[in-house]
Amino acid sequence: MLKIEHLGIAVKNLDEAISTYEQLLNTPCYKTEAVESEGVNTAFFQTGESKIELLESTRPESPISKFIEKKGEGIHHIAFEVENIQAEMKRLAALGFTILNEHPKKGADNKLICFLHPKNTNGVLIELCQELTTS
Ligand code: ZN
């Protein structure tokens, strides 16, 4: 794993959270993006090498809705950047980690992503992401 690429934070109201994090980080949100397949609106901030991803649900049955219902707002996942997501998925599956996606999928911010089940990672939802090369 190369680095912590971003932390995902589940929020109830994206606009309010964006202005809070703009004040906190003293930097403007550089991108907002809807990920229809996940039922989320996202907003990104750059903080040095890493990013903050704010996640707001767009429908009641989305994973973010369920998360907020159960645990309230807060840190939702940690994303690690990897060089080769397929290879990492294979490596971790062989070690007994539960990969929640059979194949990497297209996530926000031009990434291929997959998630690991928190039951094998001490309660933390882990995202792997690989930058899609734009050619
Ligand atoms: Zn993420």
Short mmCIF file of N, CA, C and O and ligand atoms in Angstrom, two decimals:
data_model
loop_
_atom_site.label_atom_id
_atom_site.label_comp_id
_atom_site.label_asym_id
_atom_site.label_seq_id
_atom_site.Cartn_x
_atom_site.Cartn_y
_atom_site.Cartn_z
N MET A 1 0.84 -1.19 0.00
CA MET A 1 0.00 0.00 0.00
C MET A 1 0.88 1.24 0.00
O MET A 1 1.87 1.31 0.73
N LEU A 2 0.53 2.22 -0.79
CA LEU A 2 1.41 3.36 -1.01
C LEU A 2 1.25 4.43 0.07
O LEU A 2 2.23 4.99 0.55
N LYS A 3 0.02 4.74 0.43
CA LYS A 3 -0.23 5.78 1.44
C LYS A 3 -1.71 5.78 1.77
O LYS A 3 -2.50 5.12 1.09
N ILE A 4 -2.09 6.53 2.81
CA ILE A 4 -3.51 6.79 3.03
C ILE A 4 -3.91 7.82 1.98
O ILE A 4 -3.43 8.96 2.00
N GLU A 5 -4.78 7.40 1.07
CA GLU A 5 -5.19 8.31 -0.01
C GLU A 5 -6.22 9.30 0.51
O GLU A 5 -6.14 10.48 0.24
N HIS A 6 -7.21 8.77 1.22
CA HIS A 6 -8.19 9.68 1.84
C HIS A 6 -8.90 9.02 3.01
O HIS A 6 -8.85 7.80 3.18
N LEU A 7 -9.54 9.87 3.81
CA LEU A 7 -10.48 9.41 4.83
C LEU A 7 -11.87 9.77 4.35
O LEU A 7 -12.10 10.89 3.88
N GLY A 8 -12.79 8.82 4.45
CA GLY A 8 -14.18 9.08 4.08
C GLY A 8 -14.99 9.40 5.33
O GLY A 8 -14.92 8.67 6.32
N ILE A 9 -15.72 10.50 5.29
CA ILE A 9 -16.52 10.93 6.45
C ILE A 9 -17.98 11.01 6.03
O ILE A 9 -18.32 11.70 5.05
N ALA A 10 -18.83 10.29 6.74
CA ALA A 10 -20.27 10.30 6.45
C ALA A 10 -20.90 11.53 7.07
O ALA A 10 -20.71 11.79 8.27
N VAL A 11 -21.62 12.30 6.27
CA VAL A 11 -22.27 13.53 6.77
C VAL A 11 -23.74 13.54 6.38
O VAL A 11 -24.15 12.92 5.41
N LYS A 12 -24.52 14.26 7.16
CA LYS A 12 -25.96 14.35 6.87
C LYS A 12 -26.25 15.39 5.81
O LYS A 12 -27.13 15.22 4.99
N ASN A 13 -25.54 16.50 5.88
CA ASN A 13 -25.80 17.61 4.96
C ASN A 13 -24.49 18.04 4.32
O ASN A 13 -23.62 18.61 4.98
N LEU A 14 -24.33 17.76 3.03
CA LEU A 14 -23.05 17.98 2.36
C LEU A 14 -22.69 19.47 2.31
O LEU A 14 -21.54 19.83 2.57
N ASP A 15 -23.65 20.33 1.98
CA ASP A 15 -23.34 21.76 1.87
C ASP A 15 -22.82 22.32 3.19
O ASP A 15 -21.83 23.06 3.22
N GLU A 16 -23.49 21.95 4.28
CA GLU A 16 -23.04 22.42 5.59
C GLU A 16 -21.66 21.86 5.93
O GLU A 16 -20.80 22.56 6.45
N ALA A 17 -21.46 20.57 5.62
CA ALA A 17 -20.17 19.95 5.94
C ALA A 17 -19.05 20.56 5.10
O ALA A 17 -17.94 20.74 5.59
N ILE A 18 -19.35 20.89 3.84
CA ILE A 18 -18.33 21.52 3.00
C ILE A 18 -17.88 22.84 3.62
O ILE A 18 -16.67 23.09 3.74
N SER A 19 -18.81 23.65 4.08
CA SER A 19 -18.36 24.93 4.64
C SER A 19 -17.63 24.72 5.96
O SER A 19 -16.66 25.43 6.25
N THR A 20 -18.04 23.74 6.74
CA THR A 20 -17.29 23.42 7.97
C THR A 20 -15.86 23.01 7.66
O THR A 20 -14.90 23.51 8.27
N TYR A 21 -15.69 22.12 6.67
CA TYR A 21 -14.35 21.61 6.37
C TYR A 21 -13.50 22.63 5.61
O TYR A 21 -12.28 22.61 5.72
N GLU A 22 -14.16 23.54 4.88
CA GLU A 22 -13.39 24.63 4.26
C GLU A 22 -12.79 25.52 5.34
O GLU A 22 -11.65 25.96 5.24
N GLN A 23 -13.59 25.75 6.40
CA GLN A 23 -13.06 26.56 7.51
C GLN A 23 -11.98 25.80 8.26
O GLN A 23 -10.91 26.32 8.56
N LEU A 24 -12.26 24.52 8.56
CA LEU A 24 -11.32 23.71 9.33
C LEU A 24 -9.97 23.59 8.62
O LEU A 24 -8.92 23.81 9.22
N LEU A 25 -10.01 23.24 7.34
CA LEU A 25 -8.78 22.94 6.60
C LEU A 25 -8.19 24.19 5.95
O LEU A 25 -7.06 24.15 5.46
N ASN A 26 -8.96 25.26 5.95
CA ASN A 26 -8.53 26.52 5.33
C ASN A 26 -8.15 26.32 3.87
O ASN A 26 -7.17 26.86 3.37
N THR A 27 -8.94 25.50 3.18
CA THR A 27 -8.73 25.26 1.75
C THR A 27 -10.10 24.97 1.13
O THR A 27 -10.95 24.37 1.78
N PRO A 28 -10.30 25.42 -0.11
CA PRO A 28 -11.61 25.18 -0.71
C PRO A 28 -11.79 23.72 -1.15
O PRO A 28 -10.82 23.06 -1.49
N CYS A 29 -13.02 23.27 -1.11
CA CYS A 29 -13.37 21.99 -1.70
C CYS A 29 -13.01 22.05 -3.19
O CYS A 29 -13.38 22.97 -3.87
N TYR A 30 -12.22 21.06 -3.68
CA TYR A 30 -11.77 21.17 -5.08
C TYR A 30 -12.66 20.41 -6.05
O TYR A 30 -12.55 20.55 -7.26
N LYS A 31 -13.57 19.59 -5.50
CA LYS A 31 -14.39 18.81 -6.41
C LYS A 31 -15.60 18.24 -5.68
O LYS A 31 -15.49 17.79 -4.54
N THR A 32 -16.76 18.29 -6.32
CA THR A 32 -17.91 17.53 -5.83
C THR A 32 -18.32 16.60 -6.95
O THR A 32 -18.16 16.91 -8.13
N GLU A 33 -18.80 15.43 -6.56
CA GLU A 33 -19.13 14.43 -7.58
C GLU A 33 -20.22 13.51 -7.02
O GLU A 33 -20.12 13.05 -5.89
N ALA A 34 -21.23 13.25 -7.84
CA ALA A 34 -22.26 12.27 -7.47
C ALA A 34 -21.84 10.91 -7.98
O ALA A 34 -21.39 10.79 -9.12
N VAL A 35 -21.94 9.88 -7.12
CA VAL A 35 -21.69 8.51 -7.57
C VAL A 35 -23.03 7.77 -7.49
O VAL A 35 -23.45 7.32 -6.43
N GLU A 36 -23.68 7.74 -8.62
CA GLU A 36 -25.05 7.24 -8.70
C GLU A 36 -25.15 5.79 -8.19
O GLU A 36 -26.05 5.45 -7.43
N SER A 37 -24.19 4.96 -8.58
CA SER A 37 -24.24 3.53 -8.22
C SER A 37 -24.21 3.31 -6.71
O SER A 37 -24.74 2.34 -6.20
N GLU A 38 -23.56 4.24 -5.99
CA GLU A 38 -23.44 4.11 -4.53
C GLU A 38 -24.50 4.91 -3.79
O GLU A 38 -24.59 4.83 -2.56
N GLY A 39 -25.24 5.73 -4.52
CA GLY A 39 -26.23 6.59 -3.87
C GLY A 39 -25.61 7.66 -2.99
O GLY A 39 -26.12 7.97 -1.91
N VAL A 40 -24.48 8.23 -3.44
CA VAL A 40 -23.82 9.28 -2.64
C VAL A 40 -23.43 10.50 -3.46
O VAL A 40 -23.16 10.41 -4.66
N ASN A 41 -23.44 11.63 -2.78
CA ASN A 41 -22.77 12.83 -3.26
C ASN A 41 -21.48 12.95 -2.47
O ASN A 41 -21.48 12.76 -1.25
N THR A 42 -20.39 13.28 -3.17
CA THR A 42 -19.10 13.37 -2.49
C THR A 42 -18.50 14.76 -2.67
O THR A 42 -18.82 15.46 -3.64
N ALA A 43 -17.64 15.13 -1.74
CA ALA A 43 -16.89 16.39 -1.86
C ALA A 43 -15.47 16.11 -1.38
O ALA A 43 -15.28 15.40 -0.39
N PHE A 44 -14.49 16.65 -2.09
CA PHE A 44 -13.09 16.34 -1.80
C PHE A 44 -12.29 17.58 -1.41
O PHE A 44 -12.47 18.67 -1.97
N PHE A 45 -11.39 17.36 -0.45
CA PHE A 45 -10.44 18.37 0.00
C PHE A 45 -9.05 17.77 -0.03
O PHE A 45 -8.87 16.61 0.37
N GLN A 46 -8.08 18.56 -0.45
CA GLN A 46 -6.69 18.12 -0.43
C GLN A 46 -6.06 18.64 0.85
O GLN A 46 -6.16 19.84 1.15
N THR A 47 -5.42 17.75 1.62
CA THR A 47 -4.67 18.18 2.80
C THR A 47 -3.30 17.53 2.72
O THR A 47 -3.12 16.39 3.11
N GLY A 48 -2.34 18.27 2.17
CA GLY A 48 -1.02 17.70 1.95
C GLY A 48 -1.11 16.55 0.98
O GLY A 48 -1.69 16.68 -0.09
N GLU A 49 -0.58 15.38 1.39
CA GLU A 49 -0.57 14.20 0.52
C GLU A 49 -1.92 13.51 0.48
O GLU A 49 -2.17 12.70 -0.41
N SER A 50 -2.75 13.75 1.47
CA SER A 50 -3.98 12.98 1.62
C SER A 50 -5.19 13.85 1.35
O SER A 50 -5.10 15.07 1.23
N LYS A 51 -6.33 13.20 1.26
CA LYS A 51 -7.57 13.91 0.99
C LYS A 51 -8.61 13.56 2.04
O LYS A 51 -8.51 12.55 2.73
N ILE A 52 -9.59 14.42 2.13
CA ILE A 52 -10.80 14.15 2.91
C ILE A 52 -11.94 14.03 1.91
O ILE A 52 -12.08 14.86 1.02
N GLU A 53 -12.72 12.97 2.05
CA GLU A 53 -13.89 12.76 1.20
C GLU A 53 -15.12 12.83 2.09
O GLU A 53 -15.28 12.03 3.00
N LEU A 54 -15.98 13.81 1.83
CA LEU A 54 -17.25 13.88 2.56
C LEU A 54 -18.30 13.13 1.75
O LEU A 54 -18.34 13.23 0.52
N LEU A 55 -19.12 12.35 2.44
CA LEU A 55 -20.11 11.50 1.77
C LEU A 55 -21.50 11.79 2.31
O LEU A 55 -21.75 11.67 3.52
N GLU A 56 -22.39 12.15 1.42
CA GLU A 56 -23.78 12.40 1.79
C GLU A 56 -24.66 11.44 0.99
O GLU A 56 -24.50 11.29 -0.22
N SER A 57 -25.59 10.81 1.67
CA SER A 57 -26.48 9.86 1.01
C SER A 57 -27.49 10.57 0.11
O SER A 57 -27.95 11.66 0.42
N THR A 58 -27.82 9.93 -1.01
CA THR A 58 -28.87 10.48 -1.87
C THR A 58 -30.15 9.65 -1.83
O THR A 58 -31.13 9.99 -2.46
N ARG A 59 -30.10 8.51 -1.13
CA ARG A 59 -31.33 7.72 -0.98
C ARG A 59 -31.29 6.91 0.31
O ARG A 59 -30.21 6.57 0.81
N PRO A 60 -32.49 6.62 0.85
CA PRO A 60 -32.58 6.04 2.20
C PRO A 60 -31.92 4.67 2.34
O PRO A 60 -31.46 4.33 3.44
N GLU A 61 -31.82 3.90 1.29
CA GLU A 61 -31.29 2.53 1.43
C GLU A 61 -29.81 2.44 1.08
O GLU A 61 -29.25 1.35 1.02
N SER A 62 -29.16 3.59 0.86
CA SER A 62 -27.74 3.56 0.48
C SER A 62 -26.88 3.18 1.69
O SER A 62 -27.30 3.34 2.84
N PRO A 63 -25.68 2.68 1.44
CA PRO A 63 -24.78 2.33 2.56
C PRO A 63 -24.52 3.49 3.52
O PRO A 63 -24.40 3.27 4.72
N ILE A 64 -24.42 4.71 3.01
CA ILE A 64 -24.16 5.87 3.88
C ILE A 64 -25.37 6.15 4.78
O ILE A 64 -25.23 6.46 5.97
N SER A 65 -26.58 6.02 4.23
CA SER A 65 -27.78 6.18 5.06
C SER A 65 -27.79 5.19 6.20
O SER A 65 -28.04 5.54 7.36
N LYS A 66 -27.51 3.95 5.86
CA LYS A 66 -27.52 2.90 6.89
C LYS A 66 -26.45 3.14 7.94
O LYS A 66 -26.67 2.93 9.13
N PHE A 67 -25.28 3.58 7.49
CA PHE A 67 -24.19 3.86 8.41
C PHE A 67 -24.60 4.95 9.40
O PHE A 67 -24.42 4.81 10.61
N ILE A 68 -25.15 6.05 8.88
CA ILE A 68 -25.52 7.18 9.75
C ILE A 68 -26.65 6.78 10.70
O ILE A 68 -26.65 7.15 11.88
N GLU A 69 -27.57 5.97 10.20
CA GLU A 69 -28.66 5.48 11.05
C GLU A 69 -28.11 4.69 12.25
O GLU A 69 -28.57 4.84 13.37
N LYS A 70 -27.11 3.85 11.96
CA LYS A 70 -26.56 2.97 12.99
C LYS A 70 -25.59 3.69 13.91
O LYS A 70 -25.61 3.51 15.13
N LYS A 71 -24.70 4.49 13.33
CA LYS A 71 -23.58 5.03 14.10
C LYS A 71 -23.55 6.54 14.19
O LYS A 71 -22.74 7.10 14.92
N GLY A 72 -24.39 7.20 13.41
CA GLY A 72 -24.32 8.66 13.35
C GLY A 72 -23.25 9.11 12.38
O GLY A 72 -22.57 8.29 11.76
N GLU A 73 -23.07 10.43 12.26
CA GLU A 73 -22.03 10.96 11.38
C GLU A 73 -20.66 10.58 11.92
O GLU A 73 -20.50 10.34 13.11
N GLY A 74 -19.68 10.55 11.03
CA GLY A 74 -18.32 10.28 11.49
C GLY A 74 -17.49 9.59 10.44
O GLY A 74 -17.92 9.45 9.28
N ILE A 75 -16.30 9.14 10.85
CA ILE A 75 -15.39 8.49 9.91
C ILE A 75 -16.02 7.19 9.41
O ILE A 75 -16.43 6.34 10.20
N HIS A 76 -16.11 7.06 8.12
CA HIS A 76 -16.78 5.93 7.49
C HIS A 76 -15.79 4.91 6.94
O HIS A 76 -15.99 3.72 7.06
N HIS A 77 -14.72 5.37 6.33
CA HIS A 77 -13.71 4.43 5.82
C HIS A 77 -12.35 5.10 5.69
O HIS A 77 -12.24 6.32 5.65
N ILE A 78 -11.32 4.25 5.63
CA ILE A 78 -9.96 4.69 5.32
C ILE A 78 -9.60 4.11 3.96
O ILE A 78 -9.81 2.91 3.74
N ALA A 79 -9.11 4.94 3.08
CA ALA A 79 -8.76 4.47 1.74
C ALA A 79 -7.24 4.46 1.57
O ALA A 79 -6.58 5.47 1.82
N PHE A 80 -6.71 3.32 1.16
CA PHE A 80 -5.29 3.19 0.87
C PHE A 80 -5.09 3.14 -0.64
O PHE A 80 -5.81 2.43 -1.34
N GLU A 81 -4.12 3.92 -1.10
CA GLU A 81 -3.79 3.86 -2.51
C GLU A 81 -2.88 2.66 -2.78
O GLU A 81 -1.95 2.40 -2.01
N VAL A 82 -3.18 1.94 -3.83
CA VAL A 82 -2.36 0.79 -4.22
C VAL A 82 -1.97 0.96 -5.69
O VAL A 82 -2.61 1.68 -6.45
N GLU A 83 -0.90 0.26 -6.04
CA GLU A 83 -0.41 0.37 -7.40
C GLU A 83 -1.24 -0.50 -8.35
O GLU A 83 -1.54 -0.10 -9.47
N ASN A 84 -1.58 -1.69 -7.84
CA ASN A 84 -2.29 -2.66 -8.67
C ASN A 84 -3.42 -3.27 -7.85
O ASN A 84 -3.19 -4.17 -7.04
N ILE A 85 -4.61 -2.76 -8.05
CA ILE A 85 -5.73 -3.15 -7.18
C ILE A 85 -6.08 -4.63 -7.34
O ILE A 85 -6.40 -5.30 -6.36
N GLN A 86 -5.98 -5.14 -8.55
CA GLN A 86 -6.30 -6.57 -8.78
C GLN A 86 -5.35 -7.45 -7.97
O GLN A 86 -5.78 -8.41 -7.32
N ALA A 87 -4.06 -7.10 -8.01
CA ALA A 87 -3.06 -7.89 -7.30
C ALA A 87 -3.27 -7.81 -5.79
O ALA A 87 -3.15 -8.82 -5.08
N GLU A 88 -3.61 -6.63 -5.29
CA GLU A 88 -3.85 -6.47 -3.85
C GLU A 88 -5.10 -7.24 -3.41
O GLU A 88 -5.13 -7.84 -2.33
N MET A 89 -6.14 -7.21 -4.24
CA MET A 89 -7.36 -7.95 -3.91
C MET A 89 -7.06 -9.44 -3.81
O MET A 89 -7.53 -10.13 -2.90
N LYS A 90 -6.26 -9.92 -4.74
CA LYS A 90 -5.89 -11.34 -4.74
C LYS A 90 -5.06 -11.67 -3.50
O LYS A 90 -5.30 -12.65 -2.81
N ARG A 91 -4.08 -10.82 -3.20
CA ARG A 91 -3.20 -11.04 -2.06
C ARG A 91 -4.02 -11.08 -0.76
O ARG A 91 -3.84 -11.97 0.06
N LEU A 92 -4.94 -10.12 -0.58
CA LEU A 92 -5.69 -10.03 0.67
C LEU A 92 -6.73 -11.13 0.79
O LEU A 92 -6.96 -11.67 1.88
N ALA A 93 -7.35 -11.49 -0.33
CA ALA A 93 -8.33 -12.59 -0.30
C ALA A 93 -7.63 -13.89 0.13
O ALA A 93 -8.16 -14.66 0.93
N ALA A 94 -6.41 -14.10 -0.37
CA ALA A 94 -5.66 -15.31 -0.02
C ALA A 94 -5.32 -15.34 1.47
O ALA A 94 -5.17 -16.41 2.06
N LEU A 95 -5.22 -14.17 2.10
CA LEU A 95 -4.92 -14.08 3.52
C LEU A 95 -6.17 -14.20 4.39
O LEU A 95 -6.09 -14.18 5.61
N GLY A 96 -7.34 -14.27 3.73
CA GLY A 96 -8.57 -14.46 4.49
C GLY A 96 -9.39 -13.20 4.70
O GLY A 96 -10.42 -13.23 5.38
N PHE A 97 -8.96 -12.08 4.13
CA PHE A 97 -9.78 -10.87 4.21
C PHE A 97 -10.99 -11.01 3.30
O PHE A 97 -10.92 -11.68 2.27
N THR A 98 -12.09 -10.39 3.70
CA THR A 98 -13.31 -10.47 2.91
C THR A 98 -13.39 -9.26 1.99
O THR A 98 -13.54 -8.12 2.46
N ILE A 99 -13.28 -9.50 0.70
CA ILE A 99 -13.38 -8.41 -0.28
C ILE A 99 -14.85 -8.26 -0.64
O ILE A 99 -15.51 -9.23 -1.00
N LEU A 100 -15.36 -7.06 -0.53
CA LEU A 100 -16.80 -6.85 -0.73
C LEU A 100 -17.18 -6.69 -2.20
O LEU A 100 -18.36 -6.71 -2.53
N ASN A 101 -16.21 -6.55 -3.08
CA ASN A 101 -16.50 -6.44 -4.50
C ASN A 101 -15.75 -7.55 -5.23
O ASN A 101 -14.57 -7.76 -4.99
N GLU A 102 -16.45 -8.20 -6.12
CA GLU A 102 -15.81 -9.26 -6.89
C GLU A 102 -14.78 -8.67 -7.86
O GLU A 102 -13.70 -9.22 -8.05
N HIS A 103 -15.15 -7.52 -8.43
CA HIS A 103 -14.26 -6.82 -9.34
C HIS A 103 -14.13 -5.38 -8.86
O HIS A 103 -15.06 -4.85 -8.27
N PRO A 104 -12.98 -4.75 -9.12
CA PRO A 104 -12.87 -3.33 -8.79
C PRO A 104 -13.94 -2.54 -9.54
O PRO A 104 -14.31 -2.90 -10.65
N LYS A 105 -14.44 -1.48 -8.90
CA LYS A 105 -15.44 -0.67 -9.60
C LYS A 105 -14.98 0.77 -9.68
O LYS A 105 -14.06 1.18 -8.99
N LYS A 106 -15.65 1.51 -10.53
CA LYS A 106 -15.30 2.91 -10.74
C LYS A 106 -15.86 3.73 -9.58
O LYS A 106 -17.06 3.73 -9.33
N GLY A 107 -14.97 4.39 -8.83
CA GLY A 107 -15.41 5.23 -7.72
C GLY A 107 -15.28 6.70 -8.08
O GLY A 107 -14.99 7.04 -9.22
N ALA A 108 -15.48 7.55 -7.09
CA ALA A 108 -15.34 8.98 -7.30
C ALA A 108 -13.87 9.34 -7.52
O ALA A 108 -12.97 8.55 -7.22
N ASP A 109 -13.63 10.52 -8.08
CA ASP A 109 -12.28 11.08 -8.18
C ASP A 109 -11.36 10.23 -9.06
O ASP A 109 -10.17 10.10 -8.79
N ASN A 110 -11.94 9.65 -10.11
CA ASN A 110 -11.14 8.96 -11.12
C ASN A 110 -10.33 7.78 -10.57
O ASN A 110 -9.13 7.66 -10.80
N LYS A 111 -11.03 6.91 -9.82
CA LYS A 111 -10.35 5.79 -9.17
C LYS A 111 -11.05 4.48 -9.47
O LYS A 111 -12.26 4.44 -9.66
N LEU A 112 -10.26 3.42 -9.45
CA LEU A 112 -10.82 2.08 -9.33
C LEU A 112 -10.78 1.74 -7.85
O LEU A 112 -9.75 1.94 -7.19
N ILE A 113 -11.88 1.22 -7.32
CA ILE A 113 -11.93 0.98 -5.88
C ILE A 113 -12.53 -0.39 -5.55
O ILE A 113 -13.21 -1.00 -6.37
N CYS A 114 -12.24 -0.84 -4.34
CA CYS A 114 -12.97 -1.96 -3.75
C CYS A 114 -12.94 -1.79 -2.24
O CYS A 114 -12.15 -0.99 -1.72
N PHE A 115 -13.81 -2.50 -1.56
CA PHE A 115 -13.88 -2.39 -0.10
C PHE A 115 -13.61 -3.73 0.56
O PHE A 115 -13.90 -4.79 0.00
N LEU A 116 -13.04 -3.68 1.77
CA LEU A 116 -12.83 -4.87 2.59
C LEU A 116 -13.81 -4.84 3.75
O LEU A 116 -14.01 -3.78 4.36
N HIS A 117 -14.38 -5.97 4.08
CA HIS A 117 -15.35 -6.04 5.17
C HIS A 117 -14.70 -5.71 6.51
O HIS A 117 -13.62 -6.23 6.82
N PRO A 118 -15.34 -4.84 7.31
CA PRO A 118 -14.74 -4.43 8.59
C PRO A 118 -14.60 -5.56 9.61
O PRO A 118 -13.86 -5.41 10.58
N LYS A 119 -15.28 -6.69 9.38
CA LYS A 119 -15.19 -7.78 10.37
C LYS A 119 -13.77 -8.35 10.47
O LYS A 119 -13.41 -8.90 11.49
N ASN A 120 -12.97 -8.21 9.39
CA ASN A 120 -11.59 -8.70 9.42
C ASN A 120 -10.57 -7.62 9.75
O ASN A 120 -9.38 -7.89 9.81
N THR A 121 -11.04 -6.38 9.91
CA THR A 121 -10.10 -5.27 10.06
C THR A 121 -10.45 -4.44 11.29
O THR A 121 -10.45 -3.20 11.25
N ASN A 122 -10.80 -5.13 12.36
CA ASN A 122 -11.05 -4.49 13.66
C ASN A 122 -12.11 -3.38 13.57
O ASN A 122 -11.99 -2.33 14.22
N GLY A 123 -13.12 -3.63 12.75
CA GLY A 123 -14.25 -2.71 12.72
C GLY A 123 -14.10 -1.53 11.79
O GLY A 123 -14.97 -0.65 11.76
N VAL A 124 -13.00 -1.49 11.03
CA VAL A 124 -12.79 -0.36 10.12
C VAL A 124 -13.05 -0.78 8.68
O VAL A 124 -12.45 -1.76 8.20
N LEU A 125 -13.93 -0.06 8.01
CA LEU A 125 -14.15 -0.30 6.60
C LEU A 125 -12.93 0.22 5.83
O LEU A 125 -12.55 1.38 5.98
N ILE A 126 -12.32 -0.66 5.04
CA ILE A 126 -11.11 -0.29 4.29
C ILE A 126 -11.43 -0.22 2.81
O ILE A 126 -12.07 -1.12 2.26
N GLU A 127 -11.00 0.84 2.18
CA GLU A 127 -11.12 0.98 0.73
C GLU A 127 -9.73 0.88 0.12
O GLU A 127 -8.78 1.44 0.67
N LEU A 128 -9.61 0.14 -0.96
CA LEU A 128 -8.40 0.19 -1.76
C LEU A 128 -8.70 1.02 -2.99
O LEU A 128 -9.80 0.91 -3.56
N CYS A 129 -7.78 1.86 -3.41
CA CYS A 129 -8.03 2.60 -4.64
C CYS A 129 -6.77 2.70 -5.47
O CYS A 129 -5.65 2.76 -4.98
N GLN A 130 -7.02 2.66 -6.76
CA GLN A 130 -5.94 2.79 -7.74
C GLN A 130 -6.32 3.91 -8.68
O GLN A 130 -7.43 3.95 -9.21
N GLU A 131 -5.39 4.82 -8.86
CA GLU A 131 -5.62 5.95 -9.76
C GLU A 131 -5.80 5.43 -11.17
O GLU A 131 -5.02 4.60 -11.65
N LEU A 132 -6.85 5.88 -11.83
CA LEU A 132 -7.02 5.52 -13.24
C LEU A 132 -6.13 6.42 -14.08
O LEU A 132 -6.15 7.64 -13.92
N THR A 133 -5.36 5.82 -14.93
CA THR A 133 -4.47 6.63 -15.75
C THR A 133 -5.28 7.25 -16.88
O THR A 133 -6.00 6.55 -17.60
N THR A 134 -5.20 8.55 -17.00
CA THR A 134 -5.91 9.24 -18.08
C THR A 134 -4.97 9.39 -19.26
O THR A 134 -3.90 9.98 -19.12
N SER A 135 -5.35 8.83 -20.33
CA SER A 135 -4.47 8.91 -21.50
C SER A 135 -5.21 9.57 -22.66
O SER A 135 -6.41 9.70 -22.63
ZN ZN B 1 -13.51 6.69 -0.36
#
